[in-house]
C-alpha positions as a printed NumPy array, in Angstrom:
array([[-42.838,  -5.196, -21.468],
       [-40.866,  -2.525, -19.883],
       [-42.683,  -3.251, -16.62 ],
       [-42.177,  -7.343, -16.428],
       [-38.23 ,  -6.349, -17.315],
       [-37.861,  -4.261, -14.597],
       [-39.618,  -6.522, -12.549],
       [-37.365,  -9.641, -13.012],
       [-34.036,  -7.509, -12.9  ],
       [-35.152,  -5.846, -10.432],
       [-34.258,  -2.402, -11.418],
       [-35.477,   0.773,  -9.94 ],
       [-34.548,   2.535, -12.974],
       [-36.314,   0.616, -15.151],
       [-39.524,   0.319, -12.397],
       [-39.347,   4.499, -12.934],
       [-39.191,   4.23 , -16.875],
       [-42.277,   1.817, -17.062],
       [-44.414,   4.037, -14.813],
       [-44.103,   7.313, -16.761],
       [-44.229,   5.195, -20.034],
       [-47.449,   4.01 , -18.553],
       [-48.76 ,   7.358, -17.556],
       [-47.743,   8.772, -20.654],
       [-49.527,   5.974, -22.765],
       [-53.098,   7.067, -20.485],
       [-52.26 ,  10.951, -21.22 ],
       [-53.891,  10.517, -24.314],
       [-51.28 ,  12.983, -25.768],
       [-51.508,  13.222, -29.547],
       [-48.128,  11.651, -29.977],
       [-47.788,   8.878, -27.095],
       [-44.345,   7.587, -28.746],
       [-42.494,  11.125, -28.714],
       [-42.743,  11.506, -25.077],
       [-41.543,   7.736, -24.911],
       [-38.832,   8.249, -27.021],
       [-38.221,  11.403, -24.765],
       [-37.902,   9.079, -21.482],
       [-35.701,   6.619, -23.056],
       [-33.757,   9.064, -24.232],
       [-33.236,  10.784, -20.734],
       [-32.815,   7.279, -19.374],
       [-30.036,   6.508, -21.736],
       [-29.096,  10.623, -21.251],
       [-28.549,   9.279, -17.064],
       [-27.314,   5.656, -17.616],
       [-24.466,   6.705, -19.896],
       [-23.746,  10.016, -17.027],
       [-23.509,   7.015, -14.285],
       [-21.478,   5.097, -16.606],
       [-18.812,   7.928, -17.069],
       [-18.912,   8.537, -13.488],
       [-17.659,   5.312, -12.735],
       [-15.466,   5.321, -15.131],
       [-13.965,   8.318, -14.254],
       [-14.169,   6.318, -10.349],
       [-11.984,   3.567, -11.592],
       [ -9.724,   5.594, -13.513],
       [ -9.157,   6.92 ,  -9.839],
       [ -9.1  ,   4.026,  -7.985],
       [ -6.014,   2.363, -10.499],
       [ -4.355,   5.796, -10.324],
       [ -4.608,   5.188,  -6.678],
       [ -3.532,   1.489,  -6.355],
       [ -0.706,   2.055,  -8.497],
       [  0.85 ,   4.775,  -6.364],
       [  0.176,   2.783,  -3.48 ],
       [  1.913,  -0.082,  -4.853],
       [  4.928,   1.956,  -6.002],
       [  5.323,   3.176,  -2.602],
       [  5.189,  -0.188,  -1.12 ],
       [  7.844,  -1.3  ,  -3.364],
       [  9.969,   1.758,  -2.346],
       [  9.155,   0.952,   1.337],
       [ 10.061,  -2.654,   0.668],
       [ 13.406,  -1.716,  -1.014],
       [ 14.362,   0.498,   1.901],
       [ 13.523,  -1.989,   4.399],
       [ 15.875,  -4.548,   2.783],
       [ 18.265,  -1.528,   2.431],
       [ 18.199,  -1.02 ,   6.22 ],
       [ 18.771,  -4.588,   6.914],
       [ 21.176,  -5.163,   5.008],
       [ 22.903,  -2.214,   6.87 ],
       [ 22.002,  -3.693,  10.161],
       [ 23.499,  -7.005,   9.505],
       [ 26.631,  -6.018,   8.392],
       [ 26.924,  -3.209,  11.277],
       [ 26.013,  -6.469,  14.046],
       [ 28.846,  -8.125,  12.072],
       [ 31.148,  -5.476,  12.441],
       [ 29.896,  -4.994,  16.08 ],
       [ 30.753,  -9.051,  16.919],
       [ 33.997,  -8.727,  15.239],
       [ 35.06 ,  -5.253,  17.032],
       [ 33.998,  -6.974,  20.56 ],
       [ 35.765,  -9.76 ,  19.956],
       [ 38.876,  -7.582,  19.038],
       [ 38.577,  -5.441,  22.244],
       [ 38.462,  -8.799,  24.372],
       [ 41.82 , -10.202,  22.843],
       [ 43.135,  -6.726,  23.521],
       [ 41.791,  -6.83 ,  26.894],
       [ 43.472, -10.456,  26.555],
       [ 46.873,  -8.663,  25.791],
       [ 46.908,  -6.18 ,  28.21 ],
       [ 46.349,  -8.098,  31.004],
       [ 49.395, -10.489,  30.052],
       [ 50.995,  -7.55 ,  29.427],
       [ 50.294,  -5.976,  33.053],
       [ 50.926,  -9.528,  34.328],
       [ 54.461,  -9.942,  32.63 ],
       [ 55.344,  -6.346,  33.989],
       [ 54.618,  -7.11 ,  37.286],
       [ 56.703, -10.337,  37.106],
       [ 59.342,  -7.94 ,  36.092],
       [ 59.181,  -5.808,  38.079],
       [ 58.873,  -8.052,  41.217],
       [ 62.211, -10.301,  39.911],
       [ 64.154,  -6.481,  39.909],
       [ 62.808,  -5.452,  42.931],
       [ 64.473,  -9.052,  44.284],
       [ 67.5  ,  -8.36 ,  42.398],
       [ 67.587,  -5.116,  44.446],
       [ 67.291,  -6.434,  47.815]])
């Protein structure tokens, strides 16, 4: 029974538990069943260890994932921080060029104008 389950789930495990339940049935032991009951019980004993073991793994793993994605989020945020920041600094940048070339604009009408002047006084003087 043990042996055709093991077969069709294909199960190590199980292959293991139906040998030594088979070698313990040919022992001739005086009480075949209590060293049966003994390997099911350390089968049990090691399925319910691998069991904890992974989940004890997963309890990792989520830990893990969920710092991970709490990070990204905080990444994320900053990014949109930055370029936010950016934009508004190229924004200030654009305006603060085109400022300095209407100055630039000024001054040179400015220097122009003077020199108007001061060519129509240096007539004057002559």
């Amino acid at each position: 029974l043990v042996r055709g389950l093991a077969m069709r789930e294909q199960n190590p495990a199980l292959a293991q538990l139906a040998q030594r339940l088979s070698a313990a049935m040919r022992s001739g032991a005086a009480d075949p069943f209590a060293k049966v009951k003994g390997l099911i019980s350390d089968m049990i004993d090691r399925l319910e260890a691998e069991a904890e073991q992974d989940a004890s793994h997963k309890t990792y793993c989520d830990k893990e994932l969920g710092e991970s994605e709490e990070k990204k989020a905080d990444k994320e945020a900053e990014i949109n921080k930055q370029t936010t920041r950016i934009d508004k600094m190229s924004s200030k940048s654009t305006m603060l060029k085109e400022e300095v070339a209407q100055l630039q604009a000024d001054l040179a009408a400015l220097a122009k104008a003077q020199a108007e002047m001061d060519a129509l006084r240096e007539k004057e003087h002559t």
